[in-house]
mmCIF file of C-alpha atoms and ligand atoms in Angstrom:
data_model
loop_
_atom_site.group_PDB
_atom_site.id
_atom_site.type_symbol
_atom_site.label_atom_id
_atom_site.label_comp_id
_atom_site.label_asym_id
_atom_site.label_seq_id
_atom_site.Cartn_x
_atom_site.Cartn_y
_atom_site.Cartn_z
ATOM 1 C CA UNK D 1 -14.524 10.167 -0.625
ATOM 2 C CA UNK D 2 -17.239 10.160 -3.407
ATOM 3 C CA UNK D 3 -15.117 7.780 -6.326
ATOM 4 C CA UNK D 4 -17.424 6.744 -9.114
ATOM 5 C CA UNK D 5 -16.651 3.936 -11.233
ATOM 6 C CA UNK D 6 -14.689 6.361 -13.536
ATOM 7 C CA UNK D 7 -12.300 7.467 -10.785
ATOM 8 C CA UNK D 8 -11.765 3.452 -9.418
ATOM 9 C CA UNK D 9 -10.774 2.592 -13.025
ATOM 10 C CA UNK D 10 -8.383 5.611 -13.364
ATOM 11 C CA UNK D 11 -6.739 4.885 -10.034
ATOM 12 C CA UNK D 12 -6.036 1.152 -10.803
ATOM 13 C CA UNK D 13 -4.813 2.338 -14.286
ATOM 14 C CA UNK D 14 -2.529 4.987 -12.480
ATOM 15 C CA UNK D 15 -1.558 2.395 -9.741
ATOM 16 C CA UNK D 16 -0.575 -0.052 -12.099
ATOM 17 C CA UNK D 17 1.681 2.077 -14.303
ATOM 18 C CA UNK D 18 3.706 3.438 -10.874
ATOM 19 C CA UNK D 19 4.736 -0.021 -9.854
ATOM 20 C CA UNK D 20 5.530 -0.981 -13.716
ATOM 21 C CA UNK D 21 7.707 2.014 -13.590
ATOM 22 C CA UNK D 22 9.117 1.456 -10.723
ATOM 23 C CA UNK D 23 9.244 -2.445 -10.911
ATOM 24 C CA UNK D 24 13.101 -2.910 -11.166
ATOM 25 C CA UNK D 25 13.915 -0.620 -8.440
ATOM 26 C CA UNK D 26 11.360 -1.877 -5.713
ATOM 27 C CA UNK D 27 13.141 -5.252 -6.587
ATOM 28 C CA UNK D 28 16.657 -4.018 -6.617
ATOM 29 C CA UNK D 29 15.533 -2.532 -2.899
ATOM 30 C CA UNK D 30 14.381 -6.011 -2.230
ATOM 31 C CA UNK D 31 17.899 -7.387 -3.275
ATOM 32 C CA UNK D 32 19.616 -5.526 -1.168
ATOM 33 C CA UNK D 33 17.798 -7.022 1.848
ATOM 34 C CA UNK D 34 15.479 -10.042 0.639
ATOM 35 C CA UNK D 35 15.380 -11.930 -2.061
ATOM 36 C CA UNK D 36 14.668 -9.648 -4.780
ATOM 37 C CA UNK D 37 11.109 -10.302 -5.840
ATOM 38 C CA UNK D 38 9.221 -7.378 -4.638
ATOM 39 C CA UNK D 39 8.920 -5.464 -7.966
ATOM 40 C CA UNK D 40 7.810 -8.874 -9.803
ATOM 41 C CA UNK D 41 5.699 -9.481 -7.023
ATOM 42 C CA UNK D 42 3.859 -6.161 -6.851
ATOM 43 C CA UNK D 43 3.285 -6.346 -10.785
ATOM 44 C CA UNK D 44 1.870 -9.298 -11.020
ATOM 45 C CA UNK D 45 -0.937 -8.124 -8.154
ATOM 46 C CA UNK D 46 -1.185 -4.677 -9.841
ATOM 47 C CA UNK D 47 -1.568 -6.583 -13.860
ATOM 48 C CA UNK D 48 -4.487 -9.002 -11.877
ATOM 49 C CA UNK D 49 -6.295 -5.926 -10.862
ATOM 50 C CA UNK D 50 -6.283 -4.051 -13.687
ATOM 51 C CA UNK D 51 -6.976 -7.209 -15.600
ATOM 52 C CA UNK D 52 -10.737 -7.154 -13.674
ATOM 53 C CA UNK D 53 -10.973 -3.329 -13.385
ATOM 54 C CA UNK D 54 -14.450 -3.308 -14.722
ATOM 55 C CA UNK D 55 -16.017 -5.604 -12.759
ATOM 56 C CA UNK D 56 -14.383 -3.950 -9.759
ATOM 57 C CA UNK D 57 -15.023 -0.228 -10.978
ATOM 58 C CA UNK D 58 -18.717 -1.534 -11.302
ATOM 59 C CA UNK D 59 -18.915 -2.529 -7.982
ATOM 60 C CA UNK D 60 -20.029 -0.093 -4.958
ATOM 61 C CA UNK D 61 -16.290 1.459 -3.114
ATOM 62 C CA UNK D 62 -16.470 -0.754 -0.455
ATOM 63 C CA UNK D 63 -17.159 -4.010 -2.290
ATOM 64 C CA UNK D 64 -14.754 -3.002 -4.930
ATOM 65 C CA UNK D 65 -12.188 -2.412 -2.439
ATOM 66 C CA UNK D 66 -12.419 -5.903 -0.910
ATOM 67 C CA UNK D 67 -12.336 -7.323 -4.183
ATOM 68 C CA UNK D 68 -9.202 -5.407 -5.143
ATOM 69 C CA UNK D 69 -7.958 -7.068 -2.010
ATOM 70 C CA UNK D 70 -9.274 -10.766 -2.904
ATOM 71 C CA UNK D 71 -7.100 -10.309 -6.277
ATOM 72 C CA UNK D 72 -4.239 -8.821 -4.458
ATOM 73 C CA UNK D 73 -3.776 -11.972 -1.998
ATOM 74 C CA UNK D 74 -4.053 -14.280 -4.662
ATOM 75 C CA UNK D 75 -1.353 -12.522 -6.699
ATOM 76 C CA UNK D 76 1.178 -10.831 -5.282
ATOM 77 C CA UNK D 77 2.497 -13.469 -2.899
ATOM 78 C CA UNK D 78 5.462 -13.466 -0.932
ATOM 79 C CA UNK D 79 4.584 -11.654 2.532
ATOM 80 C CA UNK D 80 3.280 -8.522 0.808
ATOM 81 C CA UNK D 81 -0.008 -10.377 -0.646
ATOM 82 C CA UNK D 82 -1.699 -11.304 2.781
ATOM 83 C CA UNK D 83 -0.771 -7.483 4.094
ATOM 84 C CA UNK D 84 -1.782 -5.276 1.296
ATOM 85 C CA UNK D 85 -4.847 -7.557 1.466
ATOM 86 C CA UNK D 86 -5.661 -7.450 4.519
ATOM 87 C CA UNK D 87 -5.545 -3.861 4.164
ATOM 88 C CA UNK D 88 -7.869 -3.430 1.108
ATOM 89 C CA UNK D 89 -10.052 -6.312 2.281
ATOM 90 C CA UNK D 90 -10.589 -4.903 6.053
ATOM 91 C CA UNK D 91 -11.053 -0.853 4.301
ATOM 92 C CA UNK D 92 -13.906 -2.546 2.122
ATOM 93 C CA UNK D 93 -15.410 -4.779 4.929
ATOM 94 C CA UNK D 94 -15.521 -1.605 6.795
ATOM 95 C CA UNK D 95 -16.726 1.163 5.157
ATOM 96 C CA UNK D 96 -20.602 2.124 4.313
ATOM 97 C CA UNK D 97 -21.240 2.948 0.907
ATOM 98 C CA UNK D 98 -20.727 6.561 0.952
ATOM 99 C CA UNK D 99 -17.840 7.483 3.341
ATOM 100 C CA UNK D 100 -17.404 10.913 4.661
ATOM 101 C CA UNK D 101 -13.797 11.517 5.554
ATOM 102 C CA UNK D 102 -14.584 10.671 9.284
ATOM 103 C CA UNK D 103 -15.477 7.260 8.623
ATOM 104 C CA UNK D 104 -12.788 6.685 6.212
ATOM 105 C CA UNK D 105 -10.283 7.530 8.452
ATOM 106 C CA UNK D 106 -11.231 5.122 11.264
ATOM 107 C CA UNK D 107 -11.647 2.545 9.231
ATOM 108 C CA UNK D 108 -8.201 3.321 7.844
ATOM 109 C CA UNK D 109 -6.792 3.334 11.373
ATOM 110 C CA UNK D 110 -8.481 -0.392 11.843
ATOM 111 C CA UNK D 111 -7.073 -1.590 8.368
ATOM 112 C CA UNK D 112 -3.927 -0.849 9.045
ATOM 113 C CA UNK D 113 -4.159 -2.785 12.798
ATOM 114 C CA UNK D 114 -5.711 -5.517 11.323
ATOM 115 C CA UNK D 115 -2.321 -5.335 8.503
ATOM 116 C CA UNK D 116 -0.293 -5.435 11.614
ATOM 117 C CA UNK D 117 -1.938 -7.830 13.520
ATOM 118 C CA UNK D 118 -1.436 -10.198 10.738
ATOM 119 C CA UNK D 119 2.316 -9.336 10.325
ATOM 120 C CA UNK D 120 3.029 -9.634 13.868
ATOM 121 C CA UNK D 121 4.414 -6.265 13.541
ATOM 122 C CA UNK D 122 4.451 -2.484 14.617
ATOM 123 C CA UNK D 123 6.160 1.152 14.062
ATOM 124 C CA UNK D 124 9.634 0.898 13.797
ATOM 125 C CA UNK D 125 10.207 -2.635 12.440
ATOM 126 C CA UNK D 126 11.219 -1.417 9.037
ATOM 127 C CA UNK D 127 8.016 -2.858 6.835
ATOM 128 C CA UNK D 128 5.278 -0.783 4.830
ATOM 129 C CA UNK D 129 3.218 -0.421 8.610
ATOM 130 C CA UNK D 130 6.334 2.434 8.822
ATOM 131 C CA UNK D 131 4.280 4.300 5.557
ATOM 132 C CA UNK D 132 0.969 3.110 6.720
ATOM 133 C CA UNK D 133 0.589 4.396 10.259
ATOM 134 C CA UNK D 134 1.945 8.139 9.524
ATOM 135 C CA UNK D 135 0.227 8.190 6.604
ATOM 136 C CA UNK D 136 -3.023 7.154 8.857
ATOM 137 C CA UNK D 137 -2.274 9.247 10.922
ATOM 138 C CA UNK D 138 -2.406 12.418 8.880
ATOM 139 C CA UNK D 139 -5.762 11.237 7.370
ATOM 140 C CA UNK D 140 -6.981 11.078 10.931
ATOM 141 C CA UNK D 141 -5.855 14.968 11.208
ATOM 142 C CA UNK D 142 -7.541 15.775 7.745
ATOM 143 C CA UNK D 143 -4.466 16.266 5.535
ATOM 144 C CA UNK D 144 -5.036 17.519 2.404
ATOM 145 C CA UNK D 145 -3.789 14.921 -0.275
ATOM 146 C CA UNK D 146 -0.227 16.202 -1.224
ATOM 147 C CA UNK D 147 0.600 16.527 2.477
ATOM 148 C CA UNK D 148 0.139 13.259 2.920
ATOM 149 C CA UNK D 149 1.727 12.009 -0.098
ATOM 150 C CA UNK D 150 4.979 13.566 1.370
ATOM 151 C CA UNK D 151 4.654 12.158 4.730
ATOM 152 C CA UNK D 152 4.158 8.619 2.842
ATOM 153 C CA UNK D 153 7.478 9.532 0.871
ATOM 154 C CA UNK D 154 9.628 10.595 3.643
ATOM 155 C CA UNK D 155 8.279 7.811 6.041
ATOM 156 C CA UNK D 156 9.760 5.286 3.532
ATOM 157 C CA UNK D 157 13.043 7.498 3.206
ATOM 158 C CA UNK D 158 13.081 6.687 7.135
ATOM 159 C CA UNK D 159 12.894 3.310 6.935
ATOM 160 C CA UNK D 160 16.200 3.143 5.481
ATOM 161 C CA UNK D 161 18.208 3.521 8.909
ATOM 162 C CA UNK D 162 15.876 1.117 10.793
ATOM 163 C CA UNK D 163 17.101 -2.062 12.086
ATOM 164 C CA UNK D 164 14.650 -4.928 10.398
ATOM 165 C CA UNK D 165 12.797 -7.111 12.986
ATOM 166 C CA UNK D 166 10.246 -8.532 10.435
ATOM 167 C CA UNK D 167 10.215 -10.530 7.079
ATOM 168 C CA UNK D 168 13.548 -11.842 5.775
ATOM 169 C CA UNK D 169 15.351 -8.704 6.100
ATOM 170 C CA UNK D 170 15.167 -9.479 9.656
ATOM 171 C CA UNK D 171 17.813 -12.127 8.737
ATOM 172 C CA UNK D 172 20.035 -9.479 7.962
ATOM 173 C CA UNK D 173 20.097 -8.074 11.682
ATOM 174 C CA UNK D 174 22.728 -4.948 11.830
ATOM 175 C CA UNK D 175 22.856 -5.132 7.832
ATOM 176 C CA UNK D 176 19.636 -4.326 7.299
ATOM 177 C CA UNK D 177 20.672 -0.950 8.460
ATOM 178 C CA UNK D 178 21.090 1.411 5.420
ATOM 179 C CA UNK D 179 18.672 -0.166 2.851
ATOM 180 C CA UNK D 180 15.104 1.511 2.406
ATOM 181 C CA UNK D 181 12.315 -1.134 2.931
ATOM 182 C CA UNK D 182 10.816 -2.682 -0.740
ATOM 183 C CA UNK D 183 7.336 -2.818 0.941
ATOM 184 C CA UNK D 184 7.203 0.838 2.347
ATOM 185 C CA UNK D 185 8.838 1.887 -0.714
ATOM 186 C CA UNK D 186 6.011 0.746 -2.897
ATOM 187 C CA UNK D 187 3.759 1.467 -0.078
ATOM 188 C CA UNK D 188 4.645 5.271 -0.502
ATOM 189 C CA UNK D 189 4.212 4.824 -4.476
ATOM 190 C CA UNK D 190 0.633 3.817 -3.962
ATOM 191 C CA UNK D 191 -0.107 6.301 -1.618
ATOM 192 C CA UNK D 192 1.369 8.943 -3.847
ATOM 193 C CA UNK D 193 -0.410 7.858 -6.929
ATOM 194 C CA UNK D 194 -3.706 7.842 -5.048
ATOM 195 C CA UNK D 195 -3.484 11.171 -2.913
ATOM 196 C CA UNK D 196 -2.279 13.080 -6.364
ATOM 197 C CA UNK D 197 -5.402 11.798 -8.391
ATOM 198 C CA UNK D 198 -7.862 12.866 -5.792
ATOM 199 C CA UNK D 199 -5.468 16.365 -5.127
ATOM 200 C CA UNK D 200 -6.973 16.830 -8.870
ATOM 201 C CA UNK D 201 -9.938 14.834 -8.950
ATOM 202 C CA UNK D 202 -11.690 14.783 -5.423
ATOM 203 C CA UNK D 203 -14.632 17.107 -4.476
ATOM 204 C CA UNK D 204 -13.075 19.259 -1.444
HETATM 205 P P1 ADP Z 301 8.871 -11.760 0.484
HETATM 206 O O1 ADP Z 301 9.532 -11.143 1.685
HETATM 207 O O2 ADP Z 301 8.071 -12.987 0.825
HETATM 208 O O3 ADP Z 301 9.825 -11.962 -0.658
HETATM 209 P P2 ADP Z 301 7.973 -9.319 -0.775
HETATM 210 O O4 ADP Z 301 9.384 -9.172 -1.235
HETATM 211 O O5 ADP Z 301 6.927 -9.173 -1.831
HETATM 212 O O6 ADP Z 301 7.761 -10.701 -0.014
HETATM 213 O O7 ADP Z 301 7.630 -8.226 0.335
HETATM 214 C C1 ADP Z 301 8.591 -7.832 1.284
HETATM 215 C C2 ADP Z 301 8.017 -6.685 2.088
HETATM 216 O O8 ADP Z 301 6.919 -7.148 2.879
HETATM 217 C C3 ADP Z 301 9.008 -6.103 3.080
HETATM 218 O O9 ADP Z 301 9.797 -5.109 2.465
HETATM 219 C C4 ADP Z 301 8.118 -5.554 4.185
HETATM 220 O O10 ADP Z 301 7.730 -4.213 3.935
HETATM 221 C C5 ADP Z 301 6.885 -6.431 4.107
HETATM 222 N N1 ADP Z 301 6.867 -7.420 5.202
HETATM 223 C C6 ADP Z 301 7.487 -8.616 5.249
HETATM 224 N N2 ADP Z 301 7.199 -9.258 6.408
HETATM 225 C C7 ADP Z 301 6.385 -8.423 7.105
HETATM 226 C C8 ADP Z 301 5.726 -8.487 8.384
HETATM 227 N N3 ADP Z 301 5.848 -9.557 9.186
HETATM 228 N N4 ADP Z 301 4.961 -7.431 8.757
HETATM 229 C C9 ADP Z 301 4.810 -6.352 7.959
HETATM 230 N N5 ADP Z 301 5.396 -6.241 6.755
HETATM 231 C C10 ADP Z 301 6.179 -7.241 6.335
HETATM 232 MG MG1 MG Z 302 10.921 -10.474 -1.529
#
């Protein structure tokens, strides 16, 4: 996990662009089973970051990550800002300055309880933890990049037959059924965007 300044400011760049592409889906996801802000929501944290890229980027990782996380929770909103913060904010607060791929994934695994300790949540609920703990859990196994990017894809394709028990698709009950989840949808974008850069870019 050696990301210079270079690579943090090509990954926010890259991150951004996904969720602008994808923007009007994520939110027609979100209509189906929320209130249809997700896209919107996820832009407007994505536009804040890049907006301070190069203060981040010339930041060490983990300050830059918790700072990525700062900006996220004051922008995205909704219930996705406080848990995609918590997750940046907890990876930064935990890792030394130079992770090896041991350390990252523990402090991955811890993120994402901290994520679901502040949802109230766990697997199964039909939220982005459904991406985030297979995807941690393939890090923990050392998974190269594109297999994980797959697992992140097909765990949001699985979210679509799960019953909601969190957020207001929970409000839905047995409707819920049959909709992929908005936040492991964009969950899996991220995730995809960042395992194919370092597939290409990453020292092995
Ligand atoms: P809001 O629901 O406030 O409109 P968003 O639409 O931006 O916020 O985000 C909705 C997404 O947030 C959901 O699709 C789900 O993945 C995630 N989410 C909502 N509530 C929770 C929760 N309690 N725990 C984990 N994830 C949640
Ligand atoms: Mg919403």
């Amino acid at each position: 996990m050696q990301l210079d300044a270079a690579d943090l400011t090509a990954l926010i760049a890259l991150c951004r662009a996904e969720i602008d592409l994808h923007c009007e889906h994520l939110s027609v996801l979100d209509s189906a089973i929320g209130d249809g802000d997700h896209g919107a929501n996820m832009r407007r944290g994505l536009e804040a970051v890049y907006a301070e890229r190069e203060a981040i980027a010339a930041l060490p990782l983990p300050a830059a990550l918790e700072k990525i996380g700062l900006v996220l929770v004051m922008s995205i909103g909704g219930a996705a800002g406080p848990l995609y913060g918590t997750l940046l904010m907890e990876l930064g607060r935990g890792l030394p300055d130079a992770p090896d791929a041991a350390a990252f994934a523990a402090t991955l695994g811890r993120a994402v309880e901290a994520v679901a300790r502040r949802g109230r949540s766990g697997p199964g609920d039909k939220t982005l933890l459904d991406v985030l703990y297979p995807v941690q859990a393939e890090v923990a196994g050392r998974a190269a990049p594109a297999r994980i990017a797959e697992c992140a894809q097909s765990a949001a394709r699985a979210t679509e037959m799960m019953l909601a028990r969190r957020g207001r698709a929970s409000y839905l009950g047995e409707r819920s059924v049959g909709h992929e989840d908005p936040g492991a949808s964009s969950c899996a974008l991220l995730t995809t965007t960042i395992c194919l850069y370092l597939k290409e870019h990453a020292a092995p």
